Amino acid sequence: MKKEIIIKFATEQDLERIVEMLTDDVLGSKRECYKKPLPESYVNAFQAITSDPNNELVVACYDNKVIGVQQITFTPYITHQGGWRATIEGVRTSSSERGKGIGCALIRWAIQRAKERGCHLIQLTTDKKREDALRFYERLGFKASHEGLKMHL
């Protein structure tokens, strides 16, 4: 029997598990810091995200166990006649649960949420080193239509 994936807005009680998933990753293990208690920076970021009506942090769960996470940011733009767009960030699935449709469920949820919020576009980035992730997003209908640039400060 297939388990049902429940997607819900994250609570502060989910934060430790979220950070644990972020560190359970080749790239994340180099930039994240999972320890108990969590560094205050994660709590501050969580509070900033959840207090902003244009940011949503959601988790995917099986039987109340957090197994996936993503953040969605809704941004108004002057371009596209003042249209809104959604940006998906920080998508992670528990390493023990990969390949079971959790990432797909999260992204489909985000697409539906962007439609509900009246967005004309949904976008995301993935590190060029994440070739599997790029193929995954392309299978879901995303196109590598732009070249993205970043500058670490």
Tab-separated table of N, CA and C in Angstrom:
chain	number	residue	atom	x	y	z
A	1	MET	N	0.833	-1.181	0.000
A	1	MET	CA	0.000	0.000	0.000
A	1	MET	C	0.880	1.247	0.000
A	2	LYS	N	0.631	2.143	-0.931
A	2	LYS	CA	1.426	3.352	-1.062
A	2	LYS	C	1.032	4.369	0.012
A	3	LYS	N	2.041	4.953	0.659
A	3	LYS	CA	1.791	5.970	1.677
A	3	LYS	C	1.321	7.253	1.012
A	4	GLU	N	0.443	7.986	1.704
A	4	GLU	CA	-0.032	9.266	1.195
A	4	GLU	C	0.923	10.375	1.619
A	5	ILE	N	1.325	11.183	0.662
A	5	ILE	CA	2.191	12.326	0.934
A	5	ILE	C	1.293	13.500	1.297
A	6	ILE	N	1.509	14.066	2.454
A	6	ILE	CA	0.779	15.244	2.909
A	6	ILE	C	1.727	16.437	2.815
A	7	ILE	N	1.274	17.507	2.192
A	7	ILE	CA	2.078	18.728	2.113
A	7	ILE	C	1.375	19.787	2.949
A	8	LYS	N	2.142	20.404	3.846
A	8	LYS	CA	1.574	21.385	4.761
A	8	LYS	C	2.584	22.506	4.996
A	9	PHE	N	2.082	23.613	5.520
A	9	PHE	CA	2.979	24.698	5.874
A	9	PHE	C	3.843	24.262	7.054
A	10	ALA	N	5.121	24.572	6.984
A	10	ALA	CA	6.067	24.178	8.024
A	10	ALA	C	5.792	24.941	9.312
A	11	THR	N	6.055	24.275	10.415
A	11	THR	CA	5.995	24.911	11.732
A	11	THR	C	7.405	24.928	12.308
A	12	GLU	N	7.582	25.693	13.355
A	12	GLU	CA	8.910	25.765	13.967
A	12	GLU	C	9.362	24.399	14.484
A	13	GLN	N	8.400	23.529	14.818
A	13	GLN	CA	8.746	22.180	15.258
A	13	GLN	C	9.364	21.358	14.123
A	14	ASP	N	9.137	21.742	12.880
A	14	ASP	CA	9.698	21.050	11.719
A	14	ASP	C	11.113	21.515	11.393
A	15	LEU	N	11.532	22.624	11.977
A	15	LEU	CA	12.769	23.284	11.557
A	15	LEU	C	14.005	22.401	11.717
A	16	GLU	N	14.125	21.705	12.818
A	16	GLU	CA	15.308	20.857	13.016
A	16	GLU	C	15.407	19.808	11.907
A	17	ARG	N	14.296	19.181	11.573
A	17	ARG	CA	14.281	18.160	10.511
A	17	ARG	C	14.597	18.785	9.151
A	18	ILE	N	14.106	19.991	8.909
A	18	ILE	CA	14.378	20.685	7.648
A	18	ILE	C	15.882	20.901	7.499
A	19	VAL	N	16.517	21.432	8.542
A	19	VAL	CA	17.965	21.685	8.476
A	19	VAL	C	18.726	20.373	8.329
A	20	GLU	N	18.271	19.338	8.994
A	20	GLU	CA	18.918	18.031	8.851
A	20	GLU	C	18.889	17.567	7.395
A	21	MET	N	17.754	17.754	6.713
A	21	MET	CA	17.670	17.367	5.290
A	21	MET	C	18.564	18.244	4.423
A	22	LEU	N	18.659	19.524	4.747
A	22	LEU	CA	19.517	20.419	3.967
A	22	LEU	C	20.985	20.013	4.049
A	23	THR	N	21.382	19.462	5.187
A	23	THR	CA	22.785	19.058	5.342
A	23	THR	C	23.060	17.677	4.763
A	24	ASP	N	22.019	16.894	4.549
A	24	ASP	CA	22.171	15.528	4.019
A	24	ASP	C	22.224	15.581	2.498
A	25	ASP	N	23.238	16.259	1.999
A	25	ASP	CA	23.328	16.565	0.587
A	25	ASP	C	24.783	16.937	0.301
A	26	VAL	N	25.283	16.537	-0.849
A	26	VAL	CA	26.694	16.796	-1.181
A	26	VAL	C	27.031	18.277	-1.077
A	27	LEU	N	26.204	19.137	-1.661
A	27	LEU	CA	26.492	20.569	-1.610
A	27	LEU	C	26.079	21.171	-0.271
A	28	GLY	N	24.938	20.759	0.256
A	28	GLY	CA	24.454	21.298	1.514
A	28	GLY	C	25.352	20.984	2.688
A	29	SER	N	26.013	19.844	2.652
A	29	SER	CA	26.894	19.467	3.761
A	29	SER	C	28.065	20.431	3.896
A	30	LYS	N	28.372	21.153	2.830
A	30	LYS	CA	29.483	22.117	2.861
A	30	LYS	C	29.049	23.495	3.353
A	31	ARG	N	27.738	23.797	3.280
A	31	ARG	CA	27.310	25.163	3.607
A	31	ARG	C	26.315	25.255	4.758
A	32	GLU	N	25.724	24.145	5.151
A	32	GLU	CA	24.745	24.159	6.235
A	32	GLU	C	25.389	23.675	7.529
A	33	CYS	N	24.699	23.897	8.649
A	33	CYS	CA	25.234	23.520	9.953
A	33	CYS	C	24.114	22.911	10.790
A	34	TYR	N	24.068	21.594	10.804
A	34	TYR	CA	23.066	20.904	11.618
A	34	TYR	C	23.701	20.472	12.927
A	35	LYS	N	23.238	21.081	13.998
A	35	LYS	CA	23.660	20.696	15.349
A	35	LYS	C	22.538	21.086	16.295
A	36	LYS	N	22.579	20.503	17.496
A	36	LYS	CA	21.560	20.800	18.501
A	36	LYS	C	22.201	21.582	19.626
A	37	PRO	N	21.649	22.691	20.016
A	37	PRO	CA	20.512	23.348	19.375
A	37	PRO	C	20.934	23.952	18.039
A	38	LEU	N	19.936	24.180	17.186
A	38	LEU	CA	20.211	24.781	15.878
A	38	LEU	C	20.783	26.182	16.058
A	39	PRO	N	21.685	26.575	15.160
A	39	PRO	CA	22.139	27.965	15.189
A	39	PRO	C	20.938	28.919	15.081
A	40	GLU	N	20.996	29.998	15.815
A	40	GLU	CA	19.892	30.964	15.858
A	40	GLU	C	19.547	31.523	14.479
A	41	SER	N	20.512	31.539	13.575
A	41	SER	CA	20.258	32.077	12.231
A	41	SER	C	19.129	31.322	11.528
A	42	TYR	N	19.012	30.015	11.765
A	42	TYR	CA	17.926	29.242	11.152
A	42	TYR	C	16.575	29.639	11.744
A	43	VAL	N	16.527	29.831	13.042
A	43	VAL	CA	15.277	30.238	13.698
A	43	VAL	C	14.871	31.624	13.208
A	44	ASN	N	15.828	32.536	13.103
A	44	ASN	CA	15.540	33.885	12.616
A	44	ASN	C	15.026	33.854	11.182
A	45	ALA	N	15.656	33.038	10.345
A	45	ALA	CA	15.211	32.927	8.947
A	45	ALA	C	13.805	32.334	8.883
A	46	PHE	N	13.554	31.301	9.677
A	46	PHE	CA	12.225	30.690	9.705
A	46	PHE	C	11.179	31.723	10.081
A	47	GLN	N	11.449	32.511	11.112
A	47	GLN	CA	10.495	33.529	11.556
A	47	GLN	C	10.284	34.603	10.496
A	48	ALA	N	11.335	34.991	9.799
A	48	ALA	CA	11.199	35.983	8.729
A	48	ALA	C	10.352	35.436	7.584
A	49	ILE	N	10.586	34.174	7.222
A	49	ILE	CA	9.825	33.546	6.133
A	49	ILE	C	8.355	33.437	6.499
A	50	THR	N	8.079	32.913	7.677
A	50	THR	CA	6.680	32.660	8.042
A	50	THR	C	5.906	33.937	8.370
A	51	SER	N	6.593	35.038	8.648
A	51	SER	CA	5.886	36.295	8.906
A	51	SER	C	5.673	37.106	7.629
A	52	ASP	N	6.222	36.656	6.512
A	52	ASP	CA	6.102	37.367	5.232
A	52	ASP	C	5.013	36.697	4.393
A	53	PRO	N	3.952	37.411	4.044
A	53	PRO	CA	2.871	36.782	3.262
A	53	PRO	C	3.282	36.369	1.852
A	54	ASN	N	4.445	36.807	1.395
A	54	ASN	CA	4.917	36.424	0.064
A	54	ASN	C	5.976	35.339	0.100
A	55	ASN	N	6.131	34.691	1.233
A	55	ASN	CA	7.032	33.549	1.377
A	55	ASN	C	6.277	32.422	2.051
A	56	GLU	N	6.487	31.214	1.544
A	56	GLU	CA	5.864	30.037	2.146
A	56	GLU	C	6.893	28.919	2.212
A	57	LEU	N	7.003	28.320	3.373
A	57	LEU	CA	7.872	27.177	3.573
A	57	LEU	C	6.965	25.989	3.838
A	58	VAL	N	7.057	24.975	2.994
A	58	VAL	CA	6.176	23.815	3.139
A	58	VAL	C	7.001	22.551	3.291
A	59	VAL	N	6.400	21.581	3.967
A	59	VAL	CA	7.038	20.288	4.147
A	59	VAL	C	6.122	19.195	3.618
A	60	ALA	N	6.753	18.139	3.124
A	60	ALA	CA	6.037	16.926	2.732
A	60	ALA	C	6.205	15.932	3.868
A	61	CYS	N	5.140	15.235	4.192
A	61	CYS	CA	5.164	14.305	5.329
A	61	CYS	C	4.535	12.972	4.962
A	62	TYR	N	5.062	11.917	5.566
A	62	TYR	CA	4.429	10.601	5.642
A	62	TYR	C	4.144	10.396	7.122
A	63	ASP	N	2.945	10.084	7.469
A	63	ASP	CA	2.610	9.769	8.871
A	63	ASP	C	3.223	10.778	9.852
A	64	ASN	N	3.087	12.055	9.560
A	64	ASN	CA	3.602	13.152	10.404
A	64	ASN	C	5.119	13.219	10.490
A	65	LYS	N	5.848	12.451	9.669
A	65	LYS	CA	7.310	12.551	9.619
A	65	LYS	C	7.684	13.407	8.413
A	66	VAL	N	8.463	14.465	8.641
A	66	VAL	CA	8.888	15.359	7.564
A	66	VAL	C	9.899	14.637	6.688
A	67	ILE	N	9.581	14.565	5.373
A	67	ILE	CA	10.450	13.855	4.427
A	67	ILE	C	10.834	14.716	3.225
A	68	GLY	N	10.327	15.953	3.185
A	68	GLY	CA	10.660	16.850	2.093
A	68	GLY	C	10.358	18.289	2.482
A	69	VAL	N	10.986	19.224	1.767
A	69	VAL	CA	10.809	20.642	2.067
A	69	VAL	C	11.009	21.466	0.807
A	70	GLN	N	10.362	22.625	0.756
A	70	GLN	CA	10.635	23.624	-0.282
A	70	GLN	C	10.117	24.974	0.182
A	71	GLN	N	10.733	26.017	-0.338
A	71	GLN	CA	10.291	27.384	-0.075
A	71	GLN	C	9.792	27.982	-1.382
A	72	ILE	N	8.710	28.739	-1.285
A	72	ILE	CA	8.163	29.430	-2.451
A	72	ILE	C	8.080	30.918	-2.112
A	73	THR	N	8.606	31.746	-2.995
A	73	THR	CA	8.548	33.192	-2.827
A	73	THR	C	7.735	33.774	-3.979
A	74	PHE	N	6.798	34.650	-3.638
A	74	PHE	CA	5.937	35.296	-4.629
A	74	PHE	C	6.393	36.745	-4.764
A	75	THR	N	6.693	37.145	-6.002
A	75	THR	CA	7.280	38.463	-6.241
A	75	THR	C	6.505	39.212	-7.326
A	76	PRO	N	6.104	40.450	-7.024
A	76	PRO	CA	5.490	41.269	-8.070
A	76	PRO	C	6.596	41.871	-8.943
A	77	TYR	N	6.315	42.010	-10.224
A	77	TYR	CA	7.277	42.581	-11.168
A	77	TYR	C	6.603	43.685	-11.964
A	78	ILE	N	7.374	44.665	-12.365
A	78	ILE	CA	6.874	45.681	-13.295
A	78	ILE	C	6.745	45.057	-14.682
A	79	THR	N	7.686	44.168	-15.026
A	79	THR	CA	7.622	43.519	-16.333
A	79	THR	C	6.407	42.606	-16.408
A	80	HIS	N	6.110	42.148	-17.601
A	80	HIS	CA	4.937	41.306	-17.839
A	80	HIS	C	3.677	41.990	-17.317
A	81	GLN	N	3.613	43.297	-17.564
A	81	GLN	CA	2.445	44.102	-17.217
A	81	GLN	C	2.113	44.058	-15.738
A	82	GLY	N	3.145	44.066	-14.920
A	82	GLY	CA	2.937	44.063	-13.478
A	82	GLY	C	2.555	42.700	-12.933
A	83	GLY	N	2.974	41.645	-13.639
A	83	GLY	CA	2.608	40.292	-13.219
A	83	GLY	C	3.412	39.795	-12.031
A	84	TRP	N	2.883	38.774	-11.408
A	84	TRP	CA	3.545	38.111	-10.291
A	84	TRP	C	4.208	36.839	-10.777
A	85	ARG	N	5.299	36.461	-10.131
A	85	ARG	CA	5.938	35.179	-10.401
A	85	ARG	C	6.275	34.494	-9.079
A	86	ALA	N	6.408	33.202	-9.171
A	86	ALA	CA	6.769	32.403	-8.003
A	86	ALA	C	8.154	31.818	-8.231
A	87	THR	N	8.943	31.783	-7.180
A	87	THR	CA	10.272	31.189	-7.233
A	87	THR	C	10.338	30.064	-6.210
A	88	ILE	N	10.755	28.899	-6.674
A	88	ILE	CA	10.915	27.738	-5.810
A	88	ILE	C	12.380	27.660	-5.397
A	89	GLU	N	12.614	27.460	-4.106
A	89	GLU	CA	13.976	27.377	-3.569
A	89	GLU	C	14.067	26.230	-2.572
A	90	GLY	N	15.271	25.769	-2.333
A	90	GLY	CA	15.554	24.869	-1.226
A	90	GLY	C	14.772	23.568	-1.230
A	91	VAL	N	14.588	22.975	-2.398
A	91	VAL	CA	13.850	21.716	-2.480
A	91	VAL	C	14.766	20.578	-2.031
A	92	ARG	N	14.310	19.830	-1.043
A	92	ARG	CA	15.066	18.671	-0.577
A	92	ARG	C	14.095	17.556	-0.229
A	93	THR	N	14.529	16.350	-0.493
A	93	THR	CA	13.808	15.149	-0.078
A	93	THR	C	14.752	14.338	0.788
A	94	SER	N	14.216	13.749	1.823
A	94	SER	CA	15.012	12.891	2.698
A	94	SER	C	15.725	11.844	1.856
A	95	SER	N	17.022	11.646	2.105
A	95	SER	CA	17.800	10.707	1.285
A	95	SER	C	17.215	9.299	1.336
A	96	SER	N	16.594	8.927	2.437
A	96	SER	CA	16.011	7.581	2.549
A	96	SER	C	14.700	7.441	1.785
A	97	GLU	N	14.153	8.561	1.304
A	97	GLU	CA	12.850	8.534	0.633
A	97	GLU	C	12.922	8.963	-0.840
A	98	ARG	N	14.118	9.189	-1.358
A	98	ARG	CA	14.243	9.660	-2.739
A	98	ARG	C	13.748	8.606	-3.721
A	99	GLY	N	13.193	9.065	-4.824
A	99	GLY	CA	12.696	8.168	-5.853
A	99	GLY	C	11.287	7.667	-5.591
A	100	LYS	N	10.612	8.243	-4.621
A	100	LYS	CA	9.263	7.793	-4.263
A	100	LYS	C	8.179	8.808	-4.613
A	101	GLY	N	8.538	9.847	-5.390
A	101	GLY	CA	7.536	10.814	-5.835
A	101	GLY	C	7.357	12.017	-4.931
A	102	ILE	N	8.183	12.147	-3.909
A	102	ILE	CA	8.015	13.261	-2.974
A	102	ILE	C	8.383	14.592	-3.615
A	103	GLY	N	9.519	14.633	-4.300
A	103	GLY	CA	9.922	15.859	-4.988
A	103	GLY	C	8.899	16.273	-6.029
A	104	CYS	N	8.390	15.313	-6.758
A	104	CYS	CA	7.371	15.581	-7.771
A	104	CYS	C	6.121	16.163	-7.119
A	105	ALA	N	5.704	15.597	-6.000
A	105	ALA	CA	4.525	16.101	-5.294
A	105	ALA	C	4.753	17.531	-4.806
A	106	LEU	N	5.948	17.822	-4.293
A	106	LEU	CA	6.261	19.170	-3.834
A	106	LEU	C	6.194	20.173	-4.980
A	107	ILE	N	6.812	19.844	-6.112
A	107	ILE	CA	6.836	20.778	-7.236
A	107	ILE	C	5.430	20.973	-7.800
A	108	ARG	N	4.667	19.918	-7.928
A	108	ARG	CA	3.286	20.066	-8.417
A	108	ARG	C	2.457	20.920	-7.464
A	109	TRP	N	2.680	20.756	-6.176
A	109	TRP	CA	1.993	21.573	-5.182
A	109	TRP	C	2.357	23.046	-5.396
A	110	ALA	N	3.649	23.316	-5.620
A	110	ALA	CA	4.105	24.694	-5.830
A	110	ALA	C	3.491	25.294	-7.091
A	111	ILE	N	3.403	24.507	-8.136
A	111	ILE	CA	2.801	25.000	-9.381
A	111	ILE	C	1.340	25.364	-9.140
A	112	GLN	N	0.615	24.509	-8.454
A	112	GLN	CA	-0.791	24.786	-8.143
A	112	GLN	C	-0.917	26.024	-7.257
A	113	ARG	N	-0.041	26.138	-6.287
A	113	ARG	CA	-0.073	27.296	-5.387
A	113	ARG	C	0.204	28.581	-6.156
A	114	ALA	N	1.155	28.553	-7.087
A	114	ALA	CA	1.457	29.733	-7.903
A	114	ALA	C	0.238	30.133	-8.731
A	115	LYS	N	-0.468	29.164	-9.276
A	115	LYS	CA	-1.693	29.459	-10.028
A	115	LYS	C	-2.728	30.113	-9.122
A	116	GLU	N	-2.901	29.567	-7.913
A	116	GLU	CA	-3.859	30.126	-6.953
A	116	GLU	C	-3.525	31.563	-6.605
A	117	ARG	N	-2.243	31.885	-6.564
A	117	ARG	CA	-1.803	33.244	-6.225
A	117	ARG	C	-1.774	34.172	-7.430
A	118	GLY	N	-2.187	33.678	-8.601
A	118	GLY	CA	-2.271	34.517	-9.790
A	118	GLY	C	-0.954	34.762	-10.492
A	119	CYS	N	0.024	33.915	-10.277
A	119	CYS	CA	1.327	34.084	-10.927
A	119	CYS	C	1.238	33.704	-12.403
A	120	HIS	N	1.991	34.408	-13.216
A	120	HIS	CA	2.046	34.101	-14.653
A	120	HIS	C	3.249	33.220	-14.979
A	121	LEU	N	4.148	33.030	-14.004
A	121	LEU	CA	5.386	32.299	-14.252
A	121	LEU	C	5.857	31.687	-12.937
A	122	ILE	N	6.442	30.506	-13.047
A	122	ILE	CA	7.098	29.902	-11.890
A	122	ILE	C	8.517	29.555	-12.312
A	123	GLN	N	9.462	29.833	-11.450
A	123	GLN	CA	10.862	29.655	-11.811
A	123	GLN	C	11.627	29.012	-10.666
A	124	LEU	N	12.768	28.480	-11.003
A	124	LEU	CA	13.667	27.917	-10.006
A	124	LEU	C	15.055	27.874	-10.588
A	125	THR	N	16.018	27.701	-9.707
A	125	THR	CA	17.391	27.472	-10.156
A	125	THR	C	17.867	26.184	-9.516
A	126	THR	N	18.843	25.579	-10.137
A	126	THR	CA	19.511	24.435	-9.545
A	126	THR	C	20.990	24.551	-9.885
A	127	ASP	N	21.816	24.142	-8.978
A	127	ASP	CA	23.253	24.203	-9.190
A	127	ASP	C	23.613	23.358	-10.415
A	128	LYS	N	24.510	23.859	-11.241
A	128	LYS	CA	24.911	23.130	-12.445
A	128	LYS	C	25.494	21.757	-12.127
A	129	LYS	N	25.990	21.582	-10.917
A	129	LYS	CA	26.544	20.286	-10.512
A	129	LYS	C	25.438	19.256	-10.260
A	130	ARG	N	24.218	19.708	-10.119
A	130	ARG	CA	23.083	18.821	-9.835
A	130	ARG	C	22.423	18.381	-11.145
A	131	GLU	N	23.112	17.565	-11.891
A	131	GLU	CA	22.605	17.133	-13.201
A	131	GLU	C	21.319	16.327	-13.078
A	132	ASP	N	21.216	15.486	-12.058
A	132	ASP	CA	19.979	14.719	-11.852
A	132	ASP	C	18.808	15.648	-11.567
A	133	ALA	N	19.046	16.686	-10.774
A	133	ALA	CA	17.984	17.642	-10.450
A	133	ALA	C	17.534	18.377	-11.707
A	134	LEU	N	18.474	18.762	-12.555
A	134	LEU	CA	18.124	19.446	-13.794
A	134	LEU	C	17.221	18.569	-14.660
A	135	ARG	N	17.584	17.306	-14.804
A	135	ARG	CA	16.736	16.383	-15.582
A	135	ARG	C	15.361	16.218	-14.932
A	136	PHE	N	15.318	16.151	-13.618
A	136	PHE	CA	14.061	16.024	-12.881
A	136	PHE	C	13.152	17.214	-13.185
A	137	TYR	N	13.668	18.432	-13.083
A	137	TYR	CA	12.856	19.627	-13.336
A	137	TYR	C	12.412	19.698	-14.788
A	138	GLU	N	13.274	19.307	-15.704
A	138	GLU	CA	12.891	19.291	-17.125
A	138	GLU	C	11.759	18.296	-17.373
A	139	ARG	N	11.788	17.144	-16.715
A	139	ARG	CA	10.696	16.162	-16.857
A	139	ARG	C	9.361	16.731	-16.376
A	140	LEU	N	9.431	17.670	-15.436
A	140	LEU	CA	8.212	18.288	-14.907
A	140	LEU	C	7.758	19.486	-15.739
A	141	GLY	N	8.479	19.793	-16.809
A	141	GLY	CA	8.048	20.860	-17.713
A	141	GLY	C	8.841	22.146	-17.645
A	142	PHE	N	9.833	22.232	-16.774
A	142	PHE	CA	10.652	23.436	-16.691
A	142	PHE	C	11.647	23.444	-17.847
A	143	LYS	N	11.941	24.622	-18.363
A	143	LYS	CA	12.883	24.792	-19.472
A	143	LYS	C	14.044	25.676	-19.016
A	144	ALA	N	15.245	25.309	-19.419
A	144	ALA	CA	16.431	26.117	-19.128
A	144	ALA	C	16.483	27.252	-20.145
A	145	SER	N	15.611	28.248	-19.951
A	145	SER	CA	15.440	29.324	-20.935
A	145	SER	C	16.334	30.531	-20.687
A	146	HIS	N	16.910	30.631	-19.496
A	146	HIS	CA	17.724	31.789	-19.138
A	146	HIS	C	19.047	31.314	-18.551
A	147	GLU	N	20.025	32.160	-18.605
A	147	GLU	CA	21.295	31.909	-17.928
A	147	GLU	C	21.264	32.679	-16.615
A	148	GLY	N	21.441	32.003	-15.500
A	148	GLY	CA	21.403	32.653	-14.203
A	148	GLY	C	22.795	32.998	-13.715
A	149	LEU	N	22.884	34.084	-12.996
A	149	LEU	CA	24.149	34.540	-12.430
A	149	LEU	C	23.960	34.816	-10.941
A	150	LYS	N	24.983	34.551	-10.149
A	150	LYS	CA	24.926	34.812	-8.722
A	150	LYS	C	26.256	35.414	-8.280
A	151	MET	N	26.191	36.166	-7.199
A	151	MET	CA	27.403	36.721	-6.591
A	151	MET	C	27.299	36.518	-5.084
A	152	HIS	N	28.227	35.795	-4.519
A	152	HIS	CA	28.239	35.608	-3.063
A	152	HIS	C	28.816	36.849	-2.406
A	153	LEU	N	28.161	37.313	-1.378
A	153	LEU	CA	28.592	38.519	-0.658
A	153	LEU	C	29.115	38.170	0.720
